[in-house]
Tab-separated table of C-alpha atoms and ligand atoms in Angstrom:
chain	number	residue	atom	x	y	z
A	206	MET	CA	76.484	98.869	99.220
A	207	ASN	CA	75.449	102.213	97.755
A	208	ILE	CA	75.020	101.584	93.983
A	209	GLY	CA	74.900	105.309	93.218
A	210	ARG	CA	78.221	105.946	94.901
A	211	VAL	CA	79.882	102.985	93.117
A	212	MET	CA	78.620	104.248	89.776
A	213	ARG	CA	79.780	107.771	90.529
A	214	SER	CA	83.251	106.575	91.410
A	215	GLN	CA	83.371	104.427	88.243
A	216	ILE	CA	82.387	107.416	86.122
A	217	CYS	CA	85.045	109.424	87.925
A	218	ILE	CA	87.724	106.805	87.211
A	219	ALA	CA	86.597	106.578	83.595
A	220	THR	CA	86.833	110.361	83.232
A	221	ILE	CA	90.324	110.478	84.707
A	222	LEU	CA	91.420	107.639	82.400
A	223	CYS	CA	90.050	109.437	79.365
A	224	LEU	CA	91.667	112.744	80.257
A	225	THR	CA	95.053	111.141	80.850
A	226	LEU	CA	94.964	108.769	77.863
A	227	LEU	CA	93.439	110.962	75.157
A	228	PRO	CA	96.396	113.252	74.439
A	229	GLY	CA	98.638	110.173	74.284
A	230	CYS	CA	96.204	108.433	71.967
A	231	GLU	CA	96.319	111.362	69.567
A	232	LEU	CA	100.095	111.210	69.400
A	233	VAL	CA	99.976	107.482	68.701
A	234	ALA	CA	97.226	107.910	66.085
A	235	ASP	CA	99.472	110.356	64.206
A	236	LYS	CA	102.066	107.656	63.764
A	237	ILE	CA	99.836	104.737	62.804
A	238	LYS	CA	100.459	103.771	59.189
A	239	PRO	CA	97.474	103.674	56.872
A	240	PRO	CA	96.076	100.131	56.590
A	241	VAL	CA	96.987	100.020	52.889
A	242	ASP	CA	100.452	100.972	51.685
A	243	HIS	CA	99.676	103.563	49.028
A	244	LEU	CA	103.425	104.232	48.802
A	245	ALA	CA	104.373	100.622	48.066
A	246	LEU	CA	106.309	101.773	45.001
A	247	GLY	CA	108.148	104.544	46.825
A	248	ASN	CA	107.979	108.195	47.866
A	249	PRO	CA	109.252	109.958	44.715
A	250	SER	CA	110.085	113.343	46.289
A	251	LYS	CA	111.085	111.980	49.720
A	252	ALA	CA	108.241	113.967	51.277
A	253	ARG	CA	108.172	114.014	55.091
A	254	VAL	CA	105.815	115.064	57.867
A	255	VAL	CA	108.034	117.993	58.836
A	256	LEU	CA	106.593	121.524	59.165
A	257	ALA	CA	109.705	123.037	57.582
A	258	ASN	CA	108.951	120.969	54.453
A	259	THR	CA	106.348	123.521	53.372
A	260	ASP	CA	106.555	122.572	49.695
A	261	ASN	CA	107.057	118.812	50.053
A	262	TYR	CA	104.890	117.978	53.044
A	263	LEU	CA	103.763	114.368	53.420
A	264	MET	CA	100.086	113.730	54.182
A	265	GLN	CA	99.037	110.123	54.782
A	266	LYS	CA	95.369	109.287	54.677
A	267	PRO	CA	93.638	105.907	54.719
A	268	GLN	CA	92.449	106.550	51.123
A	269	PHE	CA	95.649	107.996	49.541
A	270	VAL	CA	98.985	109.621	50.319
A	271	LEU	CA	100.249	112.930	48.962
A	272	SER	CA	103.013	115.503	48.965
A	273	TYR	CA	101.596	119.000	49.503
A	274	ASN	CA	103.074	122.210	48.118
A	275	ARG	CA	102.049	125.183	50.283
A	276	THR	CA	103.496	127.777	47.869
A	277	LYS	CA	101.435	126.408	44.977
A	278	GLY	CA	98.372	125.451	47.044
A	279	ILE	CA	98.193	122.039	45.358
A	280	PRO	CA	99.636	118.548	45.788
A	281	ASN	CA	102.966	117.821	44.059
A	282	TRP	CA	101.720	114.270	43.649
A	283	VAL	CA	99.069	111.926	45.021
A	284	SER	CA	99.615	108.161	45.221
A	285	TRP	CA	96.996	105.455	45.725
A	286	GLN	CA	96.202	101.792	45.407
A	287	LEU	CA	93.208	100.680	43.376
A	288	ASN	CA	91.604	97.270	43.449
A	289	GLN	CA	88.085	95.843	43.622
A	290	THR	CA	87.775	96.460	47.387
A	291	TRP	CA	87.657	100.255	46.830
A	292	LEU	CA	84.799	100.075	44.338
A	293	GLY	CA	81.094	100.023	45.161
A	294	ASP	CA	78.021	102.050	44.360
A	295	VAL	CA	78.237	105.034	46.702
A	296	GLU	CA	76.981	108.276	45.118
A	297	ARG	CA	79.513	110.987	44.321
A	298	ARG	CA	79.534	113.188	47.452
A	299	ASN	CA	80.706	116.431	45.760
A	300	ASN	CA	81.666	117.974	49.121
A	301	PHE	CA	84.738	119.937	48.021
A	302	ARG	CA	86.305	121.550	51.087
A	303	ALA	CA	89.504	122.813	52.679
A	304	ASP	CA	91.712	120.080	54.169
A	305	GLN	CA	91.568	120.662	57.908
A	306	SER	CA	94.340	118.145	58.487
A	307	LEU	CA	96.913	120.625	57.129
A	308	PRO	CA	99.084	122.210	59.841
A	309	PRO	CA	96.827	124.662	61.745
A	310	THR	CA	98.920	127.760	60.978
A	311	TRP	CA	98.939	127.166	57.187
A	312	ASP	CA	96.664	129.015	54.778
A	313	LYS	CA	94.135	126.504	53.419
A	314	VAL	CA	92.868	126.477	49.855
A	315	ASP	CA	89.080	126.459	49.751
A	316	SER	CA	86.719	125.193	47.071
A	317	ARG	CA	85.722	128.836	46.325
A	318	ASP	CA	89.318	129.691	45.397
A	319	TYR	CA	88.679	128.009	42.029
A	320	SER	CA	85.490	129.967	41.295
A	321	ARG	CA	85.461	131.791	37.939
A	322	SER	CA	89.087	130.742	37.332
A	323	GLY	CA	88.217	128.824	34.171
A	324	TYR	CA	89.656	125.654	35.716
A	325	ASP	CA	87.864	122.566	36.976
A	326	ARG	CA	88.518	121.321	40.497
A	327	GLY	CA	90.465	118.350	39.188
A	328	HIS	CA	90.752	115.243	41.344
A	329	MET	CA	94.063	113.421	41.473
A	330	THR	CA	92.634	110.336	43.252
A	331	PRO	CA	89.307	110.210	41.385
A	332	SER	CA	86.002	110.212	43.206
A	333	GLY	CA	85.203	107.161	41.058
A	334	ASP	CA	88.129	105.215	42.573
A	335	ARG	CA	86.623	105.479	46.077
A	336	THR	CA	83.023	104.345	45.878
A	337	ASN	CA	82.937	101.586	48.529
A	338	THR	CA	81.948	103.859	51.446
A	339	GLU	CA	80.697	107.430	51.893
A	340	VAL	CA	83.685	108.223	54.085
A	341	ASN	CA	86.161	107.098	51.427
A	342	ASN	CA	84.358	108.949	48.627
A	343	SER	CA	84.133	112.106	50.738
A	344	ALA	CA	87.885	111.889	51.411
A	345	THR	CA	88.668	112.545	47.730
A	346	PHE	CA	86.998	115.983	47.886
A	347	VAL	CA	89.546	117.666	50.177
A	348	MET	CA	91.354	120.422	48.259
A	349	THR	CA	94.758	118.808	48.917
A	350	ASN	CA	93.687	116.137	46.393
A	351	ILE	CA	92.676	118.772	43.822
A	352	VAL	CA	94.536	120.825	41.188
A	353	PRO	CA	93.246	123.476	38.769
A	354	GLN	CA	92.619	121.375	35.669
A	355	ALA	CA	91.686	122.621	32.194
A	356	PRO	CA	88.147	121.321	31.504
A	357	ASP	CA	89.194	119.798	28.151
A	358	ASN	CA	91.907	117.802	29.918
A	359	ASN	CA	89.733	116.757	32.877
A	360	ARG	CA	86.705	115.817	30.778
A	361	GLY	CA	88.698	114.440	27.842
A	362	PRO	CA	91.730	112.133	27.867
A	363	TRP	CA	92.208	112.391	31.646
A	364	VAL	CA	88.806	110.944	32.549
A	365	ASP	CA	89.130	108.353	29.755
A	366	LEU	CA	92.332	107.072	31.376
A	367	GLU	CA	90.626	107.007	34.791
A	368	ASN	CA	87.883	104.844	33.309
A	369	TYR	CA	90.445	102.571	31.637
A	370	CYS	CA	92.062	101.999	35.043
A	371	ARG	CA	88.759	100.833	36.511
A	372	ASP	CA	88.298	98.537	33.495
A	373	LEU	CA	91.633	96.910	34.379
A	374	VAL	CA	90.420	96.438	37.962
A	375	ASP	CA	87.237	94.801	36.667
A	376	GLN	CA	89.545	92.357	34.868
A	377	GLY	CA	91.095	91.404	38.239
A	378	LYS	CA	94.087	93.744	38.278
A	379	GLU	CA	95.445	95.693	41.228
A	380	LEU	CA	96.891	99.098	40.373
A	381	TYR	CA	99.355	101.424	42.037
A	382	ILE	CA	98.783	104.904	40.642
A	383	ILE	CA	100.576	108.185	41.145
A	384	ALA	CA	99.567	111.494	39.562
A	385	GLY	CA	100.658	115.102	39.755
A	386	GLY	CA	101.779	118.115	37.787
A	387	TYR	CA	104.853	120.076	36.811
A	388	GLY	CA	105.490	123.568	35.522
A	389	ASP	CA	103.542	126.711	36.411
A	390	GLN	CA	100.789	128.734	34.782
A	391	THR	CA	99.419	132.125	35.842
A	392	ALA	CA	98.256	131.958	39.450
A	393	ILE	CA	94.579	132.069	40.424
A	394	ALA	CA	92.854	133.072	43.680
A	395	ASN	CA	95.066	136.157	44.152
A	396	GLY	CA	98.234	134.114	43.929
A	397	LYS	CA	97.068	131.439	46.368
A	398	VAL	CA	96.942	128.629	43.768
A	399	ILE	CA	99.346	127.977	40.884
A	400	PRO	CA	97.962	125.711	38.135
A	401	PRO	CA	100.438	123.135	36.756
A	402	ARG	CA	101.435	123.427	33.082
A	403	ASN	CA	101.328	119.644	32.570
A	404	LEU	CA	99.641	116.760	34.340
A	405	TRP	CA	101.197	113.308	34.497
A	406	LYS	CA	100.173	109.892	35.753
A	407	ILE	CA	101.948	106.560	36.239
A	408	ILE	CA	100.022	103.308	36.577
A	409	VAL	CA	101.620	100.032	37.626
A	410	VAL	CA	99.375	97.119	36.729
A	411	MET	CA	99.657	94.043	38.933
A	412	ASP	CA	97.726	90.887	39.520
A	413	GLU	CA	95.803	90.896	42.787
A	414	THR	CA	98.017	88.099	44.084
A	415	ASP	CA	101.143	90.271	43.782
A	416	ILE	CA	102.040	92.203	46.914
A	417	GLY	CA	103.550	95.674	46.685
A	418	ALA	CA	106.950	96.223	45.096
A	419	ASP	CA	107.822	92.518	45.430
A	420	GLY	CA	105.228	91.762	42.775
A	421	ILE	CA	107.035	93.867	40.179
A	422	SER	CA	109.053	92.136	37.490
A	423	PRO	CA	110.559	93.232	34.161
A	424	ASN	CA	107.302	92.054	32.579
A	425	THR	CA	105.002	94.207	34.703
A	426	GLN	CA	102.782	96.518	32.650
A	427	VAL	CA	103.486	100.163	33.384
A	428	ILE	CA	101.598	103.069	31.809
A	429	ALA	CA	102.868	106.658	31.974
A	430	VAL	CA	101.256	109.738	30.425
A	431	ASP	CA	102.106	113.431	30.238
A	432	MET	CA	99.265	115.747	29.155
A	433	PRO	CA	99.242	119.515	28.675
A	434	ASN	CA	96.908	121.162	31.187
A	435	LYS	CA	95.156	123.248	28.558
A	436	GLN	CA	92.059	123.589	26.425
A	437	GLY	CA	91.739	122.071	22.948
A	438	ILE	CA	92.636	118.447	23.762
A	439	LYS	CA	89.196	117.121	24.697
A	440	ALA	CA	88.819	114.902	21.613
A	441	ARG	CA	92.311	113.413	21.874
A	442	GLU	CA	92.863	109.870	23.093
A	443	TRP	CA	94.825	109.308	26.275
A	444	GLN	CA	97.079	106.837	24.430
A	445	GLN	CA	98.503	109.740	22.399
A	446	PHE	CA	100.103	111.097	25.581
A	447	LYS	CA	102.079	108.000	26.559
A	448	VAL	CA	105.676	108.661	27.611
A	449	THR	CA	108.438	106.843	29.470
A	450	ILE	CA	108.792	107.156	33.231
A	451	ASP	CA	112.358	108.302	32.539
A	452	SER	CA	111.035	111.374	30.745
A	453	LEU	CA	108.736	112.161	33.685
A	454	GLU	CA	111.647	111.770	36.103
A	455	LYS	CA	113.598	114.358	34.081
A	456	LYS	CA	110.689	116.804	33.993
A	457	THR	CA	109.683	116.481	37.648
A	458	GLY	CA	113.034	115.773	39.288
A	459	TYR	CA	111.445	112.845	41.161
A	460	ASP	CA	112.554	109.228	41.413
A	461	PHE	CA	109.562	107.026	40.644
A	462	LEU	CA	109.407	103.304	41.546
A	463	SER	CA	112.195	103.976	44.070
A	464	SER	CA	111.277	100.906	46.139
A	465	VAL	CA	111.834	98.695	43.079
A	466	SER	CA	115.335	97.329	42.441
A	467	THR	CA	117.498	99.502	40.168
A	468	PRO	CA	117.824	96.901	37.369
A	469	ILE	CA	114.031	96.543	37.178
A	470	GLN	CA	113.540	100.330	37.376
A	471	ASN	CA	115.941	100.717	34.466
A	472	ILE	CA	113.903	98.313	32.356
A	473	LEU	CA	110.443	99.594	33.261
A	474	GLU	CA	111.287	103.281	33.175
A	475	ASN	CA	112.427	103.530	29.565
A	476	ARG	CA	109.686	101.397	28.062
A	477	ILE	CA	106.506	102.840	26.556
A	478	ASP	CA	103.481	100.629	27.124
A	479	PRO	CA	102.672	99.051	23.715
B	658	MN	MN1	88.463	114.635	37.036
B	659	MN	MN1	112.974	105.656	39.333
């Protein structure tokens, strides 16, 4: 038996298999759900992976899920789970970059589009919430997870609330968090990016033994905040910005906690965390 010829024919078969299977694999990969359900509490704007949905375009990543707004060049909202498994000691990667997973024909916001704008490149899913692997930390630096954020907001009450969330996780909690903006301010980057007037965040605090929406009861702790995206608030405490989810639903037009039963939504959404 000629070993060389057998090997050549095996390589040939392998090549044919790859060429025929790869395009199919890509299609399948597109439809695989992320391993963690970052949308366990619902999809508040009913975002979908449809090209015509230019301003409410669903992007699902292993690390978080978001609705992208092409007109504004920012996410409408970003939703993610946070528990101990996401936390480690990986260094902040700082590799801000355009999100190449946007549809190929769409204009992509680049890190440089925020230069000299006066705004920080503000994370929605914080870098500090994804420190278990380099890949997961790097994932938070795509510009589809970023909004123009006033430095006093980003480095004041906003970061304090991010740290409080990780304190809750250290106490054994599992969080479902969603954050975004509403309203418009003067565009930056020649009209490519529109900074939100306000930034909001909703945090559902669960025990690690609870699973998704089924773990939610009328007693579940829910924190909602609404902060102006402006200078002059750096010294303020995040607790001063607490609001009801109902008020955020009115301002954004979204339906939060939509996968939770209506009676429980009604209770949780008009309560301010004490
Ligand atoms: Mn930040
Ligand atoms: Mn709701």
